[in-house]
Amino acid sequence: MPRQVLVIACGMLAREILAIRERLGLTHLVLKCLPAELHFQPQRIAAAVDAAIGKAKAQGYRHIFVGYADCGSGGMLDKVLERQGVERLEGPHCFALYQGMAAFAALAEADVTSFYMTDFLCRQFDAFFTRPLGLDRHPELARDFFANYQKVVYLAQTEDAALERVARNAAAMLGLAYEKRVTFYGDLGPALARAAARPET
């Protein structure tokens, strides 16, 4: 029976990690998610992950993997993980992870003015953008808030017409061009499979 592997992950990846766990039969993988709102407060990620690792070790977990990329922490997360002896997802952020590192690198320069959306961000667009920015009351402000962007790039984990409609409507509201890239789970699946397969220590 494989030993348990604890994945401490961003809440924005919860649905995808659970889907991968089921698809690959990784029944020994245990998921603990930190609040998705940390995506918008990257300066808090390193401390939150540090505390979660400390708690997990106190609970007896021997194999811990962090389901975050750097995610805007400016290298602070890596300092925590080096001290704790824990690995994380490769790359700068989940948008690169979903596309795959090679594809992301090839498109990075062209995407500098792209506003990325994922399945999660489509589901939460109103909660994370429309209402906090007051766009439900003042939609005319949308183009001011997003003036530095040229297009919405929807990185689709699933083929879901309702989610794509949200992404298209967001692009229209923001006055941006629209592009859809079907990435599915990108590098997330292989990364979790490798973490789950590490030998007992």
PDB file of C-alpha atoms in Angstrom, residues 24 40 110 125 133:
ATOM      1  CA  LEU A  24      -4.528   8.232 -12.445  1.00  0.00           C
ATOM      2  CA  PHE A  40      -4.220  37.862  -5.738  1.00  0.00           C
ATOM      3  CA  ALA A 110       3.743  37.544 -27.487  1.00  0.00           C
ATOM      4  CA  PHE A 125     -15.143  35.733 -12.726  1.00  0.00           C
ATOM      5  CA  LEU A 133     -13.817  45.972  -9.066  1.00  0.00           C
TER       6      LEU A 133
END
